[in-house]
Amino acid sequence: MTVLVLGSGGREHALALACHRDPEVAAVHVAPGNPGTASFATNHPLDPCDCDAVVSLARGLEADLVVVGPEAPLVAGVADALRESGIDCFGPSAEAAQLEGSKAFAKEVMAAARVPTAASRSCDDANSVSAALDEFGPPYVVKDDGLAGGKGVVVTHDRAEALAHAKRCFESDHRVVVEEYLDGPEVSLFAICDGTRALPMQPAQDFKRVGNGGVGPNTGGMGAYTPLPWAPDDLVETVSTTIISPTLRAMADRGTPFVGLLYVGLALTSAGPKVVEFNVRFGDPETEPLLSMVESPMAQIMAAAARGDLSGVDGLRFRCGAAVGVVMASEGYPACPAKGRRVVAPVDDEDVLHAGTRIEGDGLVTSGGRVLVVLGHGETLAGARADAYRRIDQLEVSDGFHRTDIARHAAELEAVDEMADGRAPQSENSTNLTDGESS
């Protein structure tokens, strides 16, 4: 197989590596890629949202499969253009991608499918926002209805802050969705879908706030870990039955079958799992530790999904143990990340994934807010954490920073065997009002 991956971040680095490990894959190409992907794949300078350019490249490479990493090309219709050209694509159509492109659309689908989620109101003006805030009360949850790079959500006790966020969205000609607040630990569950069937992955949890303890601005994600030893044993089965399968049926009934990766952001409430959000692609930074644990041939499985037939795949195999990913970010992230800062990191280490780097002269410099995603593995979360932070000590992002508490609480619970009484670690959702908007 020849595989083309679209995108340039840490998620795409991880996806390209997963395809590279598949024994059926002879060549991996990435567009535009990054210095990390260039160490084992061929990079191509290209705008992933340019449908004609993507189709032309895929044809020229005689690609057997195109894997779309980011959400913007999906909403722009890249998957449609590829399929119309007879090229298999792992990613939903533009219509199906509205599950992420419009939160109001996602709520309509969930209502039709009777999927458990937060009560909400779609608002077009300040008066309707104010009425919705009164209806649901604090903490206030206000979401940009459009794509916002994982930072379109405000969750706050400050009514003025909630109204100000809505105003900014309106100024960008976006509606907003105001929701009731869902308390409880947050979980990310990914499922590979072929339109009717789904292969769920093992759960992960990410960390959105910029600072230790879940303080500071919301980001695209500062780290993640998998598996979740504290999660209910039947979580994947429950979510598959009550959320994923009904959603796929509802999408098929609308004439927009969902083919690709369905990201289910969950809150584990006292009433059971409820959907915080849907995304239509692999989430970042959960993808990096998750894919590092997969032993199944990912390219072959994504190709089967792209062809609409996962019936021959029994399930996904994961290696034993745990994985932790920690983001090394550039100074000023998320508001105004510094670019052009010196980076000291290998480009050919599969546990150091490049998210925002570029070559300048003879070395690496920062080109985005999230610069590297550093992975650690171990038999336990504590061991995986130690491995990740040991690697970080050997790297450098000039004037950069990282959180030092990724997966710490879960590792502590695991170490003292407190899972026996069913206690879950507090996520940033419940301790610091992070809504968990995806990256």
Tab-separated table of C-alpha atoms in Angstrom, residues 105-411:
chain	number	residue	atom	x	y	z
A	105	PHE	CA	-25.927	20.208	13.994
A	106	ALA	CA	-24.341	17.693	16.383
A	107	LYS	CA	-27.042	18.431	18.939
A	108	GLU	CA	-29.734	17.818	16.316
A	109	VAL	CA	-28.217	14.443	15.472
A	110	MET	CA	-27.898	13.497	19.129
A	111	ALA	CA	-31.512	14.440	19.756
A	112	ALA	CA	-32.663	12.307	16.830
A	113	ALA	CA	-30.509	9.397	18.036
A	114	ARG	CA	-31.546	9.887	21.677
A	115	VAL	CA	-27.901	10.119	22.682
A	116	PRO	CA	-27.335	11.332	26.255
A	117	THR	CA	-25.826	14.809	26.245
A	118	ALA	CA	-26.132	18.175	27.952
A	119	ALA	CA	-29.311	20.182	27.477
A	120	SER	CA	-28.534	23.149	25.238
A	121	ARG	CA	-29.823	26.177	23.351
A	122	SER	CA	-28.587	27.460	19.995
A	123	CYS	CA	-28.325	31.259	20.101
A	124	ASP	CA	-28.026	33.947	17.427
A	125	ASP	CA	-28.018	37.101	19.555
A	126	ALA	CA	-27.114	38.447	22.974
A	127	ASN	CA	-30.682	38.301	24.271
A	128	SER	CA	-31.053	34.587	23.560
A	129	VAL	CA	-27.652	33.933	25.133
A	130	SER	CA	-28.670	35.834	28.243
A	131	ALA	CA	-31.904	33.852	28.495
A	132	ALA	CA	-30.031	30.558	28.105
A	133	LEU	CA	-27.525	31.526	30.797
A	134	ASP	CA	-30.440	32.266	33.110
A	135	GLU	CA	-32.038	28.920	32.256
A	136	PHE	CA	-28.980	26.755	32.923
A	137	GLY	CA	-27.223	28.825	35.582
A	138	PRO	CA	-23.541	28.680	36.532
A	139	PRO	CA	-21.102	27.250	35.725
A	140	TYR	CA	-21.833	28.746	32.306
A	141	VAL	CA	-20.875	26.786	29.184
A	142	VAL	CA	-20.738	28.779	25.934
A	143	LYS	CA	-19.463	27.152	22.729
A	144	ASP	CA	-18.576	28.635	19.372
A	145	ASP	CA	-20.804	26.818	16.881
A	146	GLY	CA	-18.028	26.726	14.247
A	147	LEU	CA	-14.509	25.357	14.097
A	148	ALA	CA	-12.288	27.021	16.670
A	149	GLY	CA	-9.106	24.957	16.852
A	150	GLY	CA	-10.021	23.370	20.161
A	151	LYS	CA	-10.322	26.729	21.943
A	152	GLY	CA	-13.908	27.754	21.173
A	153	VAL	CA	-15.377	27.004	24.592
A	154	VAL	CA	-15.683	29.074	27.732
A	155	VAL	CA	-16.723	27.412	30.989
A	156	THR	CA	-16.946	29.909	33.796
A	157	HIS	CA	-18.823	31.193	36.843
A	158	ASP	CA	-18.342	34.736	35.471
A	159	ARG	CA	-21.456	35.720	33.535
A	160	ALA	CA	-19.683	38.690	31.944
A	161	GLU	CA	-16.966	36.389	30.597
A	162	ALA	CA	-19.601	34.063	29.140
A	163	LEU	CA	-21.394	36.957	27.420
A	164	ALA	CA	-18.106	38.363	26.118
A	165	HIS	CA	-17.208	35.022	24.532
A	166	ALA	CA	-20.594	34.883	22.829
A	167	LYS	CA	-20.084	38.406	21.520
A	168	ARG	CA	-16.713	37.446	19.985
A	169	CYS	CA	-18.354	34.495	18.257
A	170	PHE	CA	-21.126	36.698	16.843
A	171	GLU	CA	-18.491	39.122	15.547
A	172	SER	CA	-17.056	36.187	13.573
A	173	ASP	CA	-20.538	35.455	12.168
A	174	HIS	CA	-20.802	32.284	14.249
A	175	ARG	CA	-23.733	31.188	16.341
A	176	VAL	CA	-23.127	29.933	19.855
A	177	VAL	CA	-24.464	26.966	21.770
A	178	VAL	CA	-25.151	27.454	25.471
A	179	GLU	CA	-25.262	24.242	27.507
A	180	GLU	CA	-25.880	22.974	30.974
A	181	TYR	CA	-22.662	22.081	32.770
A	182	LEU	CA	-21.800	18.387	32.960
A	183	ASP	CA	-19.876	17.464	36.080
A	184	GLY	CA	-17.655	14.415	36.347
A	185	PRO	CA	-14.373	13.115	34.911
A	186	GLU	CA	-13.887	13.600	31.193
A	187	VAL	CA	-12.904	10.790	28.834
A	188	SER	CA	-12.008	10.635	25.142
A	189	LEU	CA	-13.190	7.579	23.236
A	190	PHE	CA	-12.303	7.147	19.557
A	191	ALA	CA	-14.066	4.794	17.148
A	192	ILE	CA	-13.059	3.791	13.621
A	193	CYS	CA	-16.283	3.758	11.558
A	194	ASP	CA	-17.264	2.405	8.136
A	195	GLY	CA	-20.726	3.985	7.963
A	196	THR	CA	-22.543	1.267	9.896
A	197	ARG	CA	-19.956	-0.518	12.054
A	198	ALA	CA	-17.535	0.861	14.638
A	199	LEU	CA	-14.263	-0.325	16.170
A	200	PRO	CA	-13.775	1.526	19.463
A	201	MET	CA	-10.297	2.218	20.787
A	202	GLN	CA	-9.350	2.097	24.448
A	203	PRO	CA	-10.244	5.269	26.376
A	204	ALA	CA	-7.858	8.145	27.011
A	205	GLN	CA	-7.943	11.348	29.024
A	206	ASP	CA	-6.398	14.677	28.071
A	207	PHE	CA	-5.541	17.895	29.916
A	208	LYS	CA	-6.781	21.153	28.418
A	209	ARG	CA	-5.724	23.958	30.720
A	210	VAL	CA	-2.309	25.456	30.202
A	211	GLY	CA	-1.057	25.150	33.792
A	212	ASN	CA	-0.541	22.505	36.450
A	213	GLY	CA	-3.668	21.677	38.384
A	214	GLY	CA	-5.885	22.721	35.476
A	215	VAL	CA	-5.425	26.486	35.784
A	216	GLY	CA	-5.083	29.124	33.105
A	217	PRO	CA	-6.478	29.381	29.576
A	218	ASN	CA	-7.984	26.512	27.631
A	219	THR	CA	-5.611	25.018	25.028
A	220	GLY	CA	-5.682	22.391	22.335
A	221	GLY	CA	-4.318	19.990	24.944
A	222	MET	CA	-1.197	19.829	27.129
A	223	GLY	CA	-0.948	16.058	27.482
A	224	ALA	CA	-2.846	12.780	27.631
A	225	TYR	CA	-2.621	9.209	28.865
A	226	THR	CA	-4.086	5.784	28.222
A	227	PRO	CA	-5.544	3.451	29.436
A	228	LEU	CA	-7.730	4.688	32.297
A	229	PRO	CA	-7.440	2.169	35.140
A	230	TRP	CA	-10.137	3.989	37.110
A	231	ALA	CA	-12.777	3.945	34.348
A	232	PRO	CA	-15.763	1.562	34.598
A	233	ASP	CA	-15.028	-1.847	33.106
A	234	ASP	CA	-18.063	-1.601	30.843
A	235	LEU	CA	-17.408	1.956	29.644
A	236	VAL	CA	-16.532	1.079	26.043
A	237	GLU	CA	-19.487	-1.290	25.729
A	238	THR	CA	-21.887	1.248	27.253
A	239	VAL	CA	-20.715	4.089	25.017
A	240	SER	CA	-20.797	1.862	21.940
A	241	THR	CA	-24.386	0.840	22.676
A	242	THR	CA	-25.854	4.142	23.850
A	243	ILE	CA	-23.859	6.678	21.827
A	244	ILE	CA	-21.753	5.430	18.920
A	245	SER	CA	-24.165	2.955	17.298
A	246	PRO	CA	-27.232	5.240	17.573
A	247	THR	CA	-25.212	8.132	16.116
A	248	LEU	CA	-24.080	6.052	13.136
A	249	ARG	CA	-27.683	4.972	12.502
A	250	ALA	CA	-28.911	8.558	12.717
A	251	MET	CA	-26.241	9.750	10.301
A	252	ALA	CA	-27.079	6.957	7.852
A	253	ASP	CA	-30.774	7.806	8.128
A	254	ARG	CA	-29.954	11.402	7.149
A	255	GLY	CA	-28.217	10.128	4.014
A	256	THR	CA	-24.810	11.162	5.357
A	257	PRO	CA	-23.166	7.926	6.569
A	258	PHE	CA	-20.161	8.541	8.770
A	259	VAL	CA	-16.904	7.006	7.510
A	260	GLY	CA	-13.752	7.835	9.421
A	261	LEU	CA	-12.809	8.494	13.018
A	262	LEU	CA	-15.589	9.494	15.412
A	263	TYR	CA	-14.186	11.179	18.505
A	264	VAL	CA	-16.579	11.053	21.439
A	265	GLY	CA	-15.782	13.485	24.239
A	266	LEU	CA	-17.546	12.246	27.348
A	267	ALA	CA	-18.387	13.368	30.848
A	268	LEU	CA	-18.892	10.474	33.258
A	269	THR	CA	-21.794	11.940	35.190
A	270	SER	CA	-23.740	10.404	38.061
A	271	ALA	CA	-26.424	9.539	35.478
A	272	GLY	CA	-23.925	7.756	33.225
A	273	PRO	CA	-21.741	8.816	30.268
A	274	LYS	CA	-22.946	11.894	28.409
A	275	VAL	CA	-21.516	13.483	25.275
A	276	VAL	CA	-19.658	16.745	25.734
A	277	GLU	CA	-18.782	16.947	22.042
A	278	PHE	CA	-18.192	15.033	18.842
A	279	ASN	CA	-15.146	15.479	16.651
A	280	VAL	CA	-14.699	13.876	13.257
A	281	ARG	CA	-10.985	13.067	13.342
A	282	PHE	CA	-8.319	11.794	15.686
A	283	GLY	CA	-7.949	14.111	18.668
A	284	ASP	CA	-4.654	15.710	19.581
A	285	PRO	CA	-2.813	14.995	21.907
A	286	GLU	CA	-4.664	11.754	22.775
A	287	THR	CA	-3.776	10.245	19.386
A	288	GLU	CA	-0.051	10.186	20.110
A	289	PRO	CA	-0.124	7.905	23.188
A	290	LEU	CA	-3.096	5.911	21.853
A	291	LEU	CA	-1.542	4.976	18.513
A	292	SER	CA	1.747	4.137	20.200
A	293	MET	CA	-0.128	1.353	22.020
A	294	VAL	CA	-1.888	-0.135	18.971
A	295	GLU	CA	-0.536	-3.446	17.701
A	296	SER	CA	-3.132	-3.877	14.924
A	297	PRO	CA	-2.277	-2.927	11.299
A	298	MET	CA	-3.781	0.563	11.314
A	299	ALA	CA	-3.414	1.337	7.611
A	300	GLN	CA	-5.217	-1.842	6.625
A	301	ILE	CA	-7.994	-1.164	9.128
A	302	MET	CA	-8.446	2.445	8.013
A	303	ALA	CA	-8.512	1.273	4.393
A	304	ALA	CA	-11.249	-1.247	5.231
A	305	ALA	CA	-13.265	1.494	6.900
A	306	ALA	CA	-12.729	3.801	3.916
A	307	ARG	CA	-14.129	1.071	1.659
A	308	GLY	CA	-17.176	0.763	3.956
A	309	ASP	CA	-16.485	-2.743	5.240
A	310	LEU	CA	-15.001	-3.460	8.662
A	311	SER	CA	-16.752	-6.839	8.841
A	312	GLY	CA	-13.463	-8.693	8.514
A	313	VAL	CA	-11.824	-6.902	11.454
A	314	ASP	CA	-12.445	-8.555	14.822
A	315	GLY	CA	-11.202	-5.624	16.885
A	316	LEU	CA	-8.167	-3.571	17.775
A	317	ARG	CA	-5.214	-5.018	19.678
A	318	PHE	CA	-3.360	-2.890	22.199
A	319	ARG	CA	-0.053	-3.623	23.882
A	320	CYS	CA	0.012	-4.117	27.638
A	321	GLY	CA	0.972	-1.301	29.950
A	322	ALA	CA	0.398	2.433	29.752
A	323	ALA	CA	1.402	5.427	27.656
A	324	VAL	CA	1.686	9.083	28.668
A	325	GLY	CA	2.147	12.013	26.276
A	326	VAL	CA	3.375	15.407	27.474
A	327	VAL	CA	3.264	18.520	25.300
A	328	MET	CA	6.271	20.824	25.206
A	329	ALA	CA	4.892	24.229	24.240
A	330	SER	CA	6.367	27.498	23.059
A	331	GLU	CA	6.437	30.603	25.226
A	332	GLY	CA	3.165	32.533	25.028
A	333	TYR	CA	1.000	29.544	24.108
A	334	PRO	CA	-1.981	29.522	23.656
A	335	ALA	CA	-2.568	33.276	23.185
A	336	CYS	CA	0.526	34.287	21.203
A	337	PRO	CA	3.116	31.505	20.884
A	338	ALA	CA	6.657	32.531	20.058
A	339	LYS	CA	8.023	31.244	16.759
A	340	GLY	CA	11.587	30.820	15.598
A	341	ARG	CA	12.827	29.673	19.023
A	342	ARG	CA	15.549	27.038	19.234
A	343	VAL	CA	14.486	23.399	19.602
A	344	VAL	CA	16.814	20.568	20.585
A	345	ALA	CA	15.091	17.278	19.800
A	346	PRO	CA	15.645	14.253	17.562
A	347	VAL	CA	13.637	13.942	14.358
A	348	ASP	CA	13.861	10.137	14.205
A	349	ASP	CA	12.735	9.105	17.698
A	350	GLU	CA	9.281	7.500	17.587
A	351	ASP	CA	8.604	8.716	21.128
A	352	VAL	CA	9.285	12.385	20.277
A	353	LEU	CA	6.531	13.562	17.932
A	354	HIS	CA	6.833	16.890	16.178
A	355	ALA	CA	3.830	19.189	16.354
A	356	GLY	CA	5.192	22.683	15.681
A	357	THR	CA	8.772	22.600	14.398
A	358	ARG	CA	10.541	23.586	11.181
A	359	ILE	CA	14.083	23.459	9.868
A	360	GLU	CA	16.029	26.728	9.930
A	361	GLY	CA	19.648	26.576	8.902
A	362	ASP	CA	21.185	23.506	10.480
A	363	GLY	CA	18.685	23.143	13.300
A	364	LEU	CA	15.091	23.094	14.467
A	365	VAL	CA	13.015	26.080	15.571
A	366	THR	CA	9.452	26.486	16.794
A	367	SER	CA	6.716	27.064	14.226
A	368	GLY	CA	3.630	26.741	16.451
A	369	GLY	CA	2.325	26.698	19.998
A	370	ARG	CA	2.512	22.988	20.705
A	371	VAL	CA	6.046	22.103	19.647
A	372	LEU	CA	6.617	18.464	20.665
A	373	VAL	CA	4.603	15.629	22.145
A	374	VAL	CA	6.910	13.449	24.211
A	375	LEU	CA	5.791	9.884	24.935
A	376	GLY	CA	6.613	7.587	27.801
A	377	HIS	CA	5.706	3.922	28.235
A	378	GLY	CA	5.696	1.568	31.185
A	379	GLU	CA	3.942	-1.311	32.848
A	380	THR	CA	2.115	1.262	34.990
A	381	LEU	CA	1.120	4.885	34.590
A	382	ALA	CA	3.797	5.842	37.089
A	383	GLY	CA	6.395	4.111	34.956
A	384	ALA	CA	5.083	5.743	31.780
A	385	ARG	CA	5.138	9.159	33.447
A	386	ALA	CA	8.706	8.658	34.608
A	387	ASP	CA	9.739	7.619	31.102
A	388	ALA	CA	8.087	10.653	29.485
A	389	TYR	CA	9.576	13.180	31.876
A	390	ARG	CA	13.009	11.529	31.640
A	391	ARG	CA	12.880	12.136	27.893
A	392	ILE	CA	11.773	15.730	28.390
A	393	ASP	CA	14.831	16.387	30.539
A	394	GLN	CA	16.969	15.535	27.499
A	395	LEU	CA	15.144	17.954	25.151
A	396	GLU	CA	14.872	21.719	24.845
A	397	VAL	CA	12.335	24.224	23.601
A	398	SER	CA	13.952	27.602	24.193
A	399	ASP	CA	11.865	29.579	26.729
A	400	GLY	CA	9.191	26.897	26.391
A	401	PHE	CA	7.226	25.105	29.074
A	402	HIS	CA	5.267	21.946	29.852
A	403	ARG	CA	2.956	20.695	32.546
A	404	THR	CA	4.495	18.439	35.164
A	405	ASP	CA	1.278	16.815	36.370
A	406	ILE	CA	0.052	14.881	33.327
A	407	ALA	CA	-1.574	11.630	34.582
A	408	ARG	CA	-0.153	12.206	38.057
A	409	HIS	CA	-3.378	11.756	39.986
A	410	ALA	CA	-4.361	8.648	38.028
A	411	ALA	CA	-0.910	7.180	38.629
